[in-house]
Amino acid sequence: MSSSRTILLINGPNLNLLGTREPHIYGSDTLADVVWNTKAIADKYDATLYDFQSNHEGAIVDRIHQARDEGVDGIIINPGGLTHTSVVVRDALLGVSIPFIELHVTNVHSREPFRHHSYFSDKAEAIIVGFGVKGYEYAIDFVATSPKFGKTEKK
């Protein structure tokens, strides 16, 4: 199946430490492993995947704004700790009107109570939690194949 879609993968604060930060919680795959794998999956769908990671909220906002100019069809975002704090990243996502998936490596609902609230979940097309880094594969598959992310959906 060919999608010719453009996907932006955003990883927020501390996700650059995947593979070394608390591997008993987050696993041993590194962010480089995740990016390599997601690009390989995107290629199977004839989709273009841009990847971006930052520990800085403003840089993530700037990258989301840039996505609109690039004609990105869908965003996959693992906002990390910004999930529970960032109204500005939420506003950026809503401001560009690009559908997005919220993704978390762990099941945030089985962790500390402060992790149970998300500023993104009520606006996301889908939420993927608790599948480890395999969740990134599910997200690419969904963006590449779902009509919610097709070019015809754009205004």
XYZ file of N, CA and C in Angstrom:
465
model
N 0.844 -1.182 0.000
C 0.000 0.000 0.000
C 0.883 1.238 0.000
N 0.616 2.156 -0.879
C 1.403 3.378 -0.982
C 0.614 4.530 -0.384
N 1.236 5.279 0.495
C 0.514 6.388 1.111
C 1.049 7.734 0.660
N 2.326 7.816 0.366
C 2.974 9.085 0.015
C 2.681 10.170 1.041
N 2.551 9.787 2.259
C 2.279 10.746 3.324
C 3.575 11.217 3.953
N 3.477 12.369 4.572
C 4.604 12.929 5.307
C 4.244 12.917 6.785
N 5.135 12.319 7.573
C 4.898 12.115 8.995
C 6.027 12.786 9.772
N 5.670 13.473 10.838
C 6.653 14.050 11.741
C 6.608 13.291 13.059
N 7.737 12.753 13.464
C 7.881 12.074 14.744
C 8.612 13.008 15.697
N 7.939 13.379 16.781
C 8.524 14.273 17.782
C 8.692 13.505 19.087
N 9.883 13.578 19.636
C 10.166 13.019 20.952
C 10.614 14.149 21.862
N 9.972 14.238 23.013
C 10.230 15.328 23.934
C 11.361 15.072 24.909
N 11.357 15.831 25.998
C 12.447 15.810 26.969
C 12.769 14.417 27.495
N 14.045 14.173 27.589
C 14.637 12.964 28.150
C 14.520 11.729 27.273
N 13.813 11.817 26.169
C 13.703 10.644 25.306
C 15.003 10.362 24.561
N 15.900 11.328 24.530
C 17.252 11.073 24.019
C 17.996 10.069 24.893
N 17.486 9.811 26.096
C 18.117 8.867 27.014
C 17.536 7.454 26.921
N 16.619 7.236 25.973
C 16.077 5.882 25.818
C 17.216 4.881 25.689
N 17.042 3.748 26.314
C 18.056 2.709 26.269
C 19.009 2.747 27.452
N 19.152 3.932 28.044
C 20.040 4.048 29.212
C 19.297 4.569 30.439
N 18.232 5.316 30.245
C 17.458 5.851 31.377
C 16.467 4.784 31.848
N 16.656 4.338 33.051
C 15.755 3.376 33.665
C 15.301 2.279 32.686
N 16.254 1.494 32.178
C 15.888 0.481 31.179
C 14.871 -0.538 31.690
N 14.775 -0.707 33.003
C 13.764 -1.611 33.558
C 12.349 -1.065 33.344
N 12.243 0.234 33.082
C 10.940 0.855 32.801
C 10.769 1.095 31.306
N 11.796 1.659 30.658
C 11.677 2.112 29.277
C 12.277 1.159 28.246
N 12.976 0.125 28.694
C 13.568 -0.827 27.771
C 14.983 -0.442 27.378
N 15.582 -1.261 26.543
C 16.986 -1.062 26.171
C 17.179 -0.487 24.768
N 16.099 -0.332 24.005
C 16.226 0.286 22.682
C 16.522 1.766 22.831
N 17.452 2.251 22.032
C 17.802 3.667 22.065
C 16.877 4.456 21.153
N 16.916 5.771 21.276
C 16.141 6.609 20.374
C 16.613 6.416 18.938
N 17.914 6.245 18.732
C 18.427 5.977 17.380
C 17.823 4.690 16.822
N 17.675 3.670 17.652
C 17.028 2.418 17.221
C 15.580 2.684 16.806
N 14.881 3.452 17.618
C 13.477 3.772 17.340
C 13.361 4.521 16.021
N 14.189 5.528 15.826
C 14.129 6.330 14.597
C 14.450 5.469 13.382
N 15.500 4.661 13.469
C 15.866 3.803 12.348
C 14.703 2.879 11.990
N 14.092 2.271 13.004
C 12.994 1.340 12.774
C 11.768 2.036 12.193
N 11.426 3.198 12.724
C 10.243 3.898 12.218
C 10.459 4.384 10.790
N 11.669 4.791 10.460
C 11.938 5.194 9.077
C 11.822 4.003 8.135
N 12.275 2.837 8.570
C 12.157 1.629 7.747
C 10.684 1.283 7.511
N 9.869 1.430 8.543
C 8.437 1.146 8.393
C 7.782 2.186 7.489
N 8.121 3.452 7.674
C 7.569 4.503 6.814
C 7.927 4.243 5.353
N 9.146 3.807 5.107
C 9.569 3.497 3.735
C 8.675 2.442 3.104
N 8.251 1.462 3.884
C 7.374 0.409 3.354
C 6.046 0.967 2.858
N 5.648 2.088 3.418
C 4.402 2.744 3.016
C 4.640 3.882 2.025
N 5.862 4.016 1.549
C 6.230 5.123 0.669
C 5.940 6.469 1.347
N 6.108 6.504 2.651
C 5.883 7.722 3.429
C 7.233 8.348 3.778
N 7.227 9.653 3.906
C 8.415 10.385 4.344
C 8.291 10.611 5.840
N 9.356 10.291 6.568
C 9.342 10.496 8.011
C 10.427 11.479 8.401
N 10.020 12.564 9.046
C 10.950 13.489 9.668
C 10.972 13.146 11.155
N 12.140 13.190 11.770
C 12.202 12.942 13.206
C 12.841 14.140 13.893
N 12.402 14.368 15.128
C 12.881 15.506 15.896
C 12.797 15.162 17.374
N 13.849 15.479 18.099
C 13.851 15.331 19.549
C 14.441 16.584 20.149
N 13.801 17.050 21.222
C 14.352 18.187 21.944
C 13.966 18.101 23.409
N 14.847 18.609 24.234
C 14.568 18.740 25.653
C 13.992 20.120 25.971
N 13.713 20.902 24.930
C 13.271 22.286 25.103
C 11.887 22.492 24.493
N 10.988 22.934 25.315
C 9.602 23.129 24.924
C 9.459 24.050 23.711
N 10.169 25.167 23.718
C 10.059 26.123 22.608
C 10.539 25.546 21.295
N 11.571 24.717 21.325
C 12.064 24.081 20.102
C 11.011 23.131 19.537
N 10.301 22.452 20.411
C 9.232 21.554 19.955
C 8.103 22.360 19.322
N 7.751 23.474 19.932
C 6.724 24.356 19.369
C 7.164 24.840 17.987
N 8.404 25.287 17.863
C 8.904 25.750 16.562
C 8.840 24.640 15.518
N 9.173 23.413 15.911
C 9.164 22.299 14.953
C 7.745 21.957 14.516
N 6.795 22.061 15.425
C 5.389 21.838 15.072
C 4.934 22.895 14.071
N 5.290 24.153 14.300
C 4.929 25.223 13.358
C 5.534 24.958 11.985
N 6.775 24.529 11.953
C 7.465 24.231 10.694
C 6.747 23.118 9.931
N 6.157 22.186 10.646
C 5.479 21.049 10.019
C 4.355 21.499 9.100
N 3.663 22.558 9.489
C 2.575 23.053 8.631
C 3.132 23.538 7.302
N 4.234 24.255 7.332
C 4.848 24.755 6.097
C 5.361 23.621 5.217
N 5.712 22.488 5.832
C 6.222 21.334 5.090
C 5.110 20.448 4.531
N 3.876 20.743 4.879
C 2.771 19.917 4.413
C 2.681 18.566 5.094
N 3.106 18.490 6.343
C 3.059 17.238 7.096
C 1.601 16.794 7.247
N 1.373 15.500 7.012
C 0.024 14.941 7.093
C -0.359 14.485 8.494
N 0.627 14.090 9.278
C 0.341 13.602 10.616
C 1.561 13.716 11.505
N 1.305 13.948 12.773
C 2.365 14.054 13.770
C 2.190 12.930 14.771
N 3.294 12.290 15.092
C 3.342 11.339 16.197
C 4.202 12.013 17.258
N 3.640 12.203 18.428
C 4.385 12.904 19.469
C 4.412 12.103 20.763
N 5.624 11.894 21.244
C 5.841 11.395 22.598
C 6.350 12.607 23.369
N 5.443 13.314 24.038
C 5.847 14.555 24.688
C 6.632 14.366 25.975
N 6.840 13.123 26.409
C 7.554 12.902 27.660
C 6.869 13.650 28.787
N 7.645 14.243 29.678
C 7.107 14.967 30.819
C 6.260 16.173 30.452
N 6.384 16.671 29.223
C 5.551 17.793 28.796
C 4.080 17.403 28.680
N 3.820 16.120 28.628
C 2.444 15.612 28.577
C 1.606 16.232 29.680
N 2.191 16.352 30.843
C 1.452 16.721 32.042
C 1.552 18.204 32.375
N 2.296 18.955 31.548
C 2.554 20.358 31.900
C 2.382 21.351 30.765
N 2.407 20.925 29.507
C 2.596 21.885 28.427
C 1.325 22.283 27.679
N 0.780 23.397 28.088
C -0.316 23.998 27.346
C 0.215 24.568 26.028
N 1.450 25.054 26.002
C 1.976 25.678 24.778
C 2.194 24.655 23.667
N 2.618 23.445 23.990
C 2.744 22.422 22.946
C 1.354 22.014 22.469
N 0.411 21.899 23.372
C -0.982 21.615 22.991
C -1.486 22.689 22.034
N -1.282 23.958 22.395
C -1.747 25.054 21.550
C -1.083 25.034 20.176
N 0.203 24.675 20.129
C 0.905 24.580 18.843
C 0.278 23.497 17.974
N 0.020 22.340 18.563
C -0.600 21.250 17.803
C -1.973 21.661 17.277
N -2.758 22.308 18.102
C -4.075 22.750 17.662
C -3.972 23.874 16.638
N -2.964 24.719 16.794
C -2.792 25.858 15.902
C -2.438 25.490 14.472
N -1.760 24.362 14.281
C -1.369 23.975 12.922
C -2.390 23.058 12.259
N -3.360 22.585 13.029
C -4.436 21.733 12.507
C -3.927 20.490 11.780
N -2.866 19.897 12.286
C -2.363 18.631 11.762
C -2.783 17.548 12.742
N -3.476 16.513 12.270
C -3.871 15.457 13.210
C -2.645 14.788 13.822
N -2.793 14.361 15.082
C -1.634 13.787 15.771
C -2.022 12.598 16.626
N -1.008 11.789 16.878
C -1.113 10.656 17.794
C -0.232 10.965 18.993
N -0.778 10.752 20.179
C 0.000 10.848 21.414
C 0.525 9.457 21.742
N 1.808 9.366 22.021
C 2.442 8.071 22.251
C 3.271 8.106 23.526
N 3.198 7.008 24.274
C 4.032 6.838 25.466
C 4.557 5.411 25.493
N 5.819 5.255 25.806
C 6.452 3.944 25.853
C 5.850 3.111 26.993
N 5.613 3.742 28.131
C 5.057 3.036 29.286
C 3.562 3.306 29.395
N 2.909 2.532 30.232
C 1.510 2.790 30.543
C 1.471 3.854 31.633
N 1.291 5.091 31.219
C 1.333 6.206 32.164
C 0.222 6.113 33.212
N -0.837 5.376 32.907
C -1.961 5.267 33.844
C -1.695 4.274 34.969
N -0.625 3.510 34.856
C -0.266 2.587 35.929
C 0.918 3.104 36.736
N 1.269 4.349 36.474
C 2.420 4.945 37.153
C 1.953 5.997 38.156
N 2.818 6.912 38.505
C 2.496 7.922 39.517
C 1.251 8.717 39.098
N 0.450 9.141 40.078
C -0.792 9.863 39.767
C -0.600 11.109 38.896
N 0.513 11.833 39.068
C 0.690 13.040 38.259
C 0.825 12.715 36.776
N 1.179 11.481 36.437
C 1.310 11.082 35.033
C -0.030 10.721 34.399
N -1.085 10.696 35.151
C -2.384 10.290 34.630
C -3.047 11.385 33.814
N -2.631 12.628 33.988
C -3.241 13.730 33.238
C -2.411 14.077 32.011
N -3.095 14.267 30.899
C -2.441 14.675 29.659
C -3.141 15.901 29.089
N -2.344 16.844 28.620
C -2.897 18.008 27.932
C -3.171 17.729 26.454
N -2.909 16.507 25.994
C -3.017 16.178 24.578
C -4.109 15.166 24.259
N -4.416 14.290 25.196
C -5.273 13.139 24.912
C -6.634 13.501 24.342
N -7.224 14.574 24.820
C -8.569 14.910 24.356
C -8.594 15.435 22.924
N -7.444 15.756 22.357
C -7.378 16.267 20.986
C -6.690 15.302 20.020
N -6.070 14.252 20.547
C -5.340 13.300 19.715
C -6.301 12.426 18.917
N -5.880 12.045 17.716
C -6.646 11.082 16.919
C -6.598 9.708 17.565
N -5.493 9.409 18.221
C -5.310 8.129 18.908
C -4.261 8.322 19.991
N -4.288 7.423 20.957
C -3.314 7.434 22.047
C -2.755 6.022 22.150
N -1.449 5.923 22.137
C -0.787 4.627 22.244
C 0.057 4.653 23.514
N -0.255 3.770 24.446
C 0.472 3.724 25.711
C 0.798 2.286 26.084
N 1.965 2.098 26.663
C 2.289 0.845 27.295
C 2.796 -0.278 26.412
N 3.029 -0.027 25.140
C 3.515 -1.067 24.241
C 5.024 -1.042 24.086
N 5.701 -0.251 24.910
C 7.135 -0.091 24.735
C 7.409 0.618 23.418
N 8.597 0.417 22.870
C 8.929 1.103 21.616
C 8.152 0.533 20.438
N 7.526 -0.621 20.610
C 6.662 -1.192 19.562
C 5.519 -0.224 19.239
N 5.136 0.605 20.198
C 4.083 1.584 19.966
C 4.391 2.527 18.820
N 5.674 2.821 18.599
C 6.054 3.679 17.478
C 5.696 3.016 16.154
N 5.871 1.715 16.070
C 5.513 0.989 14.845
C 4.014 1.085 14.593
N 3.220 0.886 15.655
C 1.768 0.975 15.513
C 1.358 2.376 15.053
N 2.028 3.376 15.586
C 1.693 4.757 15.223
C 1.998 5.034 13.751
N 3.162 4.597 13.276
C 3.507 4.801 11.858
C 2.484 4.104 10.980
N 2.154 2.878 11.300
C 1.176 2.120 10.524
C -0.157 2.868 10.454
N -0.592 3.396 11.596
C -1.884 4.084 11.638
C -1.863 5.369 10.816
N -0.839 6.178 10.976
C -0.770 7.429 10.206
C -0.657 7.137 8.711
N 0.092 6.118 8.356
C 0.309 5.798 6.944
C -0.925 5.222 6.265
N -1.843 4.631 7.031
C -2.971 3.937 6.407
C -4.341 4.519 6.717
N -4.470 5.304 7.751
C -5.784 5.809 8.146
C -6.202 7.013 7.302
N -7.461 7.036 6.874
C -7.948 8.209 6.130
C -7.950 9.489 6.963
N -7.826 9.377 8.267
C -7.779 10.561 9.125
C -6.548 11.413 8.846
N -5.543 10.813 8.210
C -4.289 11.503 7.968
C -4.020 11.739 6.485
N -4.973 11.471 5.627
C -4.757 11.605 4.194
C -4.746 13.038 3.721
N -4.149 13.238 2.567
C -4.066 14.574 1.982
C -5.447 15.167 1.734
N -6.423 14.323 1.454
C -7.781 14.832 1.201
C -8.415 15.402 2.450
N -7.871 15.097 3.603
C -8.424 15.597 4.865
C -8.013 17.045 5.146
N -7.008 17.540 4.434
C -6.506 18.884 4.709
C -7.508 19.941 4.248
N -7.483 21.054 4.951
C -8.386 22.173 4.614
C -7.683 23.144 3.703
